[in-house]
Short mmCIF file of C-alpha atoms in Angstrom, two decimals:
data_model
loop_
_atom_site.label_atom_id
_atom_site.label_comp_id
_atom_site.label_asym_id
_atom_site.label_seq_id
_atom_site.Cartn_x
_atom_site.Cartn_y
_atom_site.Cartn_z
CA UNK G 1 102.67 30.78 65.86
CA UNK G 2 101.43 33.09 62.95
CA UNK G 3 98.52 35.33 63.06
CA UNK G 4 95.22 33.48 62.55
CA UNK G 5 93.94 33.65 58.93
CA UNK G 6 90.72 32.49 57.44
CA UNK G 7 91.33 29.75 54.89
CA UNK G 8 87.50 29.13 54.10
CA UNK G 9 84.24 30.71 54.68
CA UNK G 10 80.77 29.65 53.76
CA UNK G 11 77.06 29.91 54.67
CA UNK G 12 74.20 27.27 54.47
CA UNK G 13 70.67 27.43 55.70
CA UNK G 14 71.81 26.85 59.17
CA UNK G 15 74.30 29.76 59.39
CA UNK G 16 77.96 30.74 58.86
CA UNK G 17 80.97 28.47 58.91
CA UNK G 18 84.59 29.23 58.74
CA UNK G 19 87.97 27.58 58.78
CA UNK G 20 90.78 29.50 60.63
CA UNK G 21 94.54 28.52 60.60
CA UNK G 22 97.08 30.03 63.01
CA UNK G 23 99.91 27.81 61.65
CA UNK G 24 99.69 25.39 64.58
CA UNK G 25 95.98 24.84 64.72
CA UNK G 26 93.04 24.51 62.38
CA UNK G 27 89.80 25.99 63.90
CA UNK G 28 86.20 25.28 62.71
CA UNK G 29 83.98 28.15 63.53
CA UNK G 30 80.21 28.78 63.33
CA UNK G 31 80.15 32.34 64.49
CA UNK G 32 82.39 35.16 65.81
CA UNK G 33 84.43 34.05 68.81
CA UNK G 34 83.19 30.33 68.36
CA UNK G 35 85.53 27.44 68.26
CA UNK G 36 83.40 24.49 67.27
CA UNK G 37 86.47 22.24 66.83
CA UNK G 38 90.17 22.78 67.08
CA UNK G 39 92.81 20.39 65.59
CA UNK G 40 96.59 20.30 65.93
CA UNK G 41 97.95 20.31 62.39
CA UNK G 42 100.74 17.93 63.20
CA UNK G 43 98.76 15.58 65.56
CA UNK G 44 95.07 15.65 64.26
CA UNK G 45 94.46 12.70 66.51
CA UNK G 46 95.19 14.51 69.76
CA UNK G 47 92.12 16.15 71.19
CA UNK G 48 92.54 19.88 72.33
CA UNK G 49 89.26 20.87 73.78
CA UNK G 50 88.85 19.75 77.48
CA UNK G 51 85.30 18.59 76.83
CA UNK G 52 86.14 16.24 74.02
CA UNK G 53 89.05 14.80 76.27
CA UNK G 54 86.58 14.21 79.01
CA UNK G 55 84.16 12.40 76.63
CA UNK G 56 86.99 9.70 76.14
CA UNK G 57 86.67 8.70 79.84
CA UNK G 58 84.15 6.54 78.45
CA UNK G 59 86.92 4.18 77.16
CA UNK G 60 87.50 3.32 80.72
CA UNK G 61 83.99 1.76 80.96
CA UNK G 62 83.91 0.14 77.41
CA UNK G 63 86.27 -1.11 74.71
CA UNK G 64 84.11 -0.33 71.77
CA UNK G 65 83.92 -2.22 68.42
CA UNK G 66 81.06 0.00 67.11
CA UNK G 67 80.74 3.62 67.84
CA UNK G 68 77.94 6.12 66.62
CA UNK G 69 78.89 9.85 66.70
CA UNK G 70 76.12 12.27 66.51
CA UNK G 71 77.36 15.57 65.47
CA UNK G 72 80.62 15.45 63.55
CA UNK G 73 81.99 19.04 63.82
CA UNK G 74 85.60 18.90 62.30
CA UNK G 75 85.83 15.22 63.38
CA UNK G 76 87.92 15.40 66.45
CA UNK G 77 86.38 12.46 68.17
CA UNK G 78 86.35 10.63 65.03
CA UNK G 79 90.11 11.06 64.51
CA UNK G 80 90.86 10.32 68.16
CA UNK G 81 88.84 7.05 68.25
CA UNK G 82 90.20 5.76 64.87
CA UNK G 83 93.55 6.26 66.29
CA UNK G 84 93.19 4.84 69.62
CA UNK G 85 90.94 1.75 69.18
CA UNK G 86 92.34 -0.52 66.52
CA UNK G 87 89.80 -1.71 64.13
CA UNK G 88 86.85 0.09 65.53
CA UNK G 89 83.90 0.88 63.24
CA UNK G 90 82.64 4.36 63.50
CA UNK G 91 79.75 5.95 61.98
CA UNK G 92 79.26 9.80 62.27
CA UNK G 93 75.94 11.68 61.62
CA UNK G 94 76.09 15.44 60.83
CA UNK G 95 73.23 17.60 59.86
CA UNK G 96 75.19 19.92 57.61
CA UNK G 97 76.73 18.50 54.33
CA UNK G 98 79.16 21.42 54.02
CA UNK G 99 80.38 20.65 57.54
CA UNK G 100 81.28 17.13 56.37
CA UNK G 101 82.93 18.58 53.20
CA UNK G 102 84.99 20.89 55.32
CA UNK G 103 86.06 18.00 57.73
CA UNK G 104 87.24 15.97 54.87
CA UNK G 105 89.02 18.90 53.05
CA UNK G 106 90.54 20.93 55.96
CA UNK G 107 90.87 18.61 58.99
CA UNK G 108 92.38 15.36 57.52
CA UNK G 109 89.47 13.24 58.27
CA UNK G 110 90.64 9.52 58.10
CA UNK G 111 89.40 7.18 55.47
CA UNK G 112 88.60 3.57 55.73
CA UNK G 113 85.91 0.95 55.14
CA UNK G 114 85.24 0.96 58.80
CA UNK G 115 84.80 4.69 59.01
CA UNK G 116 81.40 5.98 57.52
CA UNK G 117 79.53 9.35 57.37
CA UNK G 118 75.98 10.18 56.77
CA UNK G 119 74.26 13.70 56.32
CA UNK G 120 71.06 13.74 58.52
CA UNK G 121 69.18 15.24 61.36
CA UNK G 122 70.39 13.08 64.45
CA UNK G 123 66.87 12.46 65.64
CA UNK G 124 65.69 11.59 62.10
CA UNK G 125 68.78 9.16 61.94
CA UNK G 126 67.71 7.64 65.19
CA UNK G 127 64.18 7.20 64.26
CA UNK G 128 65.19 4.70 61.56
CA UNK G 129 65.25 0.92 62.20
CA UNK G 130 68.26 -0.08 64.10
CA UNK G 131 70.46 -2.12 61.94
CA UNK G 132 73.43 -2.95 64.04
CA UNK G 133 73.55 -1.92 67.69
CA UNK G 134 76.62 -0.13 68.94
CA UNK G 135 78.78 -0.14 72.10
CA UNK G 136 79.15 3.62 72.47
CA UNK G 137 77.35 6.82 71.46
CA UNK G 138 78.94 10.20 71.46
CA UNK G 139 76.28 12.82 71.12
CA UNK G 140 77.51 16.68 70.71
CA UNK G 141 74.85 18.60 68.96
CA UNK G 142 75.62 22.30 68.87
CA UNK G 143 75.30 25.26 66.65
CA UNK G 144 76.52 28.80 66.85
CA UNK G 145 73.88 29.58 69.62
CA UNK G 146 74.86 26.73 71.76
CA UNK G 147 73.46 23.24 72.71
CA UNK G 148 70.62 21.96 70.55
CA UNK G 149 67.74 20.93 72.81
CA UNK G 150 67.09 17.83 70.67
CA UNK G 151 69.72 15.92 72.36
CA UNK G 152 68.13 16.13 75.83
CA UNK G 153 64.53 15.35 74.73
CA UNK G 154 62.62 12.31 75.90
CA UNK G 155 62.53 10.78 72.42
CA UNK G 156 66.21 11.38 71.78
CA UNK G 157 67.44 9.52 74.95
CA UNK G 158 65.02 6.57 74.50
CA UNK G 159 66.19 6.17 70.76
CA UNK G 160 69.82 6.43 71.73
CA UNK G 161 69.13 3.59 74.42
CA UNK G 162 67.55 1.40 71.66
CA UNK G 163 70.78 1.84 69.53
CA UNK G 164 73.04 0.47 72.31
CA UNK G 165 73.97 -3.10 73.02
CA UNK G 166 73.14 -4.56 76.27
CA UNK G 167 76.39 -3.30 77.90
CA UNK G 168 76.56 -0.03 75.87
CA UNK G 169 77.45 3.39 77.05
CA UNK G 170 75.77 6.90 76.02
CA UNK G 171 77.93 10.04 76.41
CA UNK G 172 76.53 13.65 76.15
CA UNK G 173 78.29 16.85 75.92
CA UNK G 174 76.10 19.44 77.53
CA UNK G 175 76.50 23.15 78.44
CA UNK G 176 76.63 24.09 82.27
CA UNK G 177 76.80 22.00 85.20
CA UNK G 178 74.90 19.11 86.97
CA UNK G 179 72.35 21.46 88.67
CA UNK G 180 71.32 22.69 84.98
CA UNK G 181 70.14 19.35 83.84
CA UNK G 182 68.10 17.67 86.61
CA UNK G 183 65.34 16.51 84.07
CA UNK G 184 68.04 14.78 81.80
CA UNK G 185 69.46 12.95 84.91
CA UNK G 186 65.84 11.72 85.63
CA UNK G 187 65.46 10.48 82.18
CA UNK G 188 68.78 8.70 82.12
CA UNK G 189 68.07 6.95 85.39
CA UNK G 190 65.01 5.19 83.71
CA UNK G 191 66.83 3.69 81.04
CA UNK G 192 70.46 3.28 82.31
CA UNK G 193 72.01 1.44 85.32
CA UNK G 194 75.01 3.82 85.63
CA UNK G 195 74.93 7.43 85.33
CA UNK G 196 77.89 9.67 85.89
CA UNK G 197 79.00 13.12 85.18
CA UNK G 198 81.99 15.44 84.81
CA UNK G 199 82.53 19.11 84.65
CA UNK G 200 85.26 19.42 82.18
CA UNK G 201 86.34 23.00 83.18
CA UNK G 202 85.50 24.77 80.02
CA UNK G 203 81.78 25.29 80.76
CA UNK G 204 80.71 21.97 79.64
CA UNK G 205 79.02 18.96 81.49
CA UNK G 206 79.97 15.51 80.11
CA UNK G 207 77.40 12.69 81.16
CA UNK G 208 78.01 9.04 80.87
CA UNK G 209 75.20 6.68 80.90
CA UNK G 210 75.76 2.97 80.90
CA UNK G 211 73.17 0.21 80.29
CA UNK G 212 75.10 -1.94 82.87
CA UNK G 213 76.90 -1.00 86.14
CA UNK G 214 80.61 -0.58 85.91
CA UNK G 215 82.12 -2.04 89.16
CA UNK G 216 85.66 -0.85 88.81
CA UNK G 217 86.97 0.95 91.95
CA UNK G 218 88.03 4.66 91.81
CA UNK G 219 91.55 3.65 92.30
CA UNK G 220 91.26 1.15 89.24
CA UNK G 221 89.80 3.83 86.99
CA UNK G 222 92.62 6.26 87.93
CA UNK G 223 95.26 3.67 87.10
CA UNK G 224 93.42 3.10 83.51
CA UNK G 225 93.17 6.86 83.17
CA UNK G 226 96.86 7.26 83.41
CA UNK G 227 97.66 4.71 81.00
CA UNK G 228 94.85 5.76 78.50
CA UNK G 229 96.02 9.43 78.65
CA UNK G 230 99.59 8.50 77.93
CA UNK G 231 98.32 6.72 74.67
CA UNK G 232 95.85 9.56 73.87
CA UNK G 233 98.24 12.20 74.24
CA UNK G 234 96.84 14.39 77.16
CA UNK G 235 96.34 14.31 80.72
CA UNK G 236 93.20 12.18 81.34
CA UNK G 237 93.68 11.77 85.15
CA UNK G 238 92.81 15.46 85.86
CA UNK G 239 89.13 14.68 85.04
CA UNK G 240 89.06 11.82 87.74
CA UNK G 241 88.56 14.14 90.58
CA UNK G 242 85.63 15.71 88.80
CA UNK G 243 83.88 12.40 87.88
CA UNK G 244 80.72 11.98 90.04
#
């Protein structure tokens, strides 16, 4: 592995951004010491951050045909889902146009008629009339200072719920642990029949909220996680003991 080098830097009204390359990985950074996204150059579809890996536990609960990603970053989840779920339609919403441009130019974002992007504030996007409901929403709104509070607001949770089909799932990447977000769990309990969480081991808490209760036994989920992890290219089973 070579020494990391900056291959691109820029600034917009929201702050700095940089693309760093160490020969094996591409890294999107929004500040000193920050890794917003990490991508294997040879396998862009294989997720590297533990929290993004944990977010795909959602595929144990649903087989999505339509996915909404709120917060693109370098497009790690976008790439992984496109590779893993044949024919899936994915729409990603990203606040910063320059981040979209970086993802396309430096992170090998796949291109297809079934893959679409828009530059918008996530809350503003959700406030528009629902055109097509989706099976899965992945929300990951962060800046250089941490998690954006928008994604745990009452309005945001309600609007996400309205975007989902009757059996859809909403997945949050939050900072901290379960004890840090009692109000969010209370909000989710009002609109969702199945709420679970997983501390991913990297300081993040991933929360899964299903419109309908998933009735698979834990042993069934473990078996599915082993199979899915093989396909995804990383160990998904290690998160099963943390899933509550």
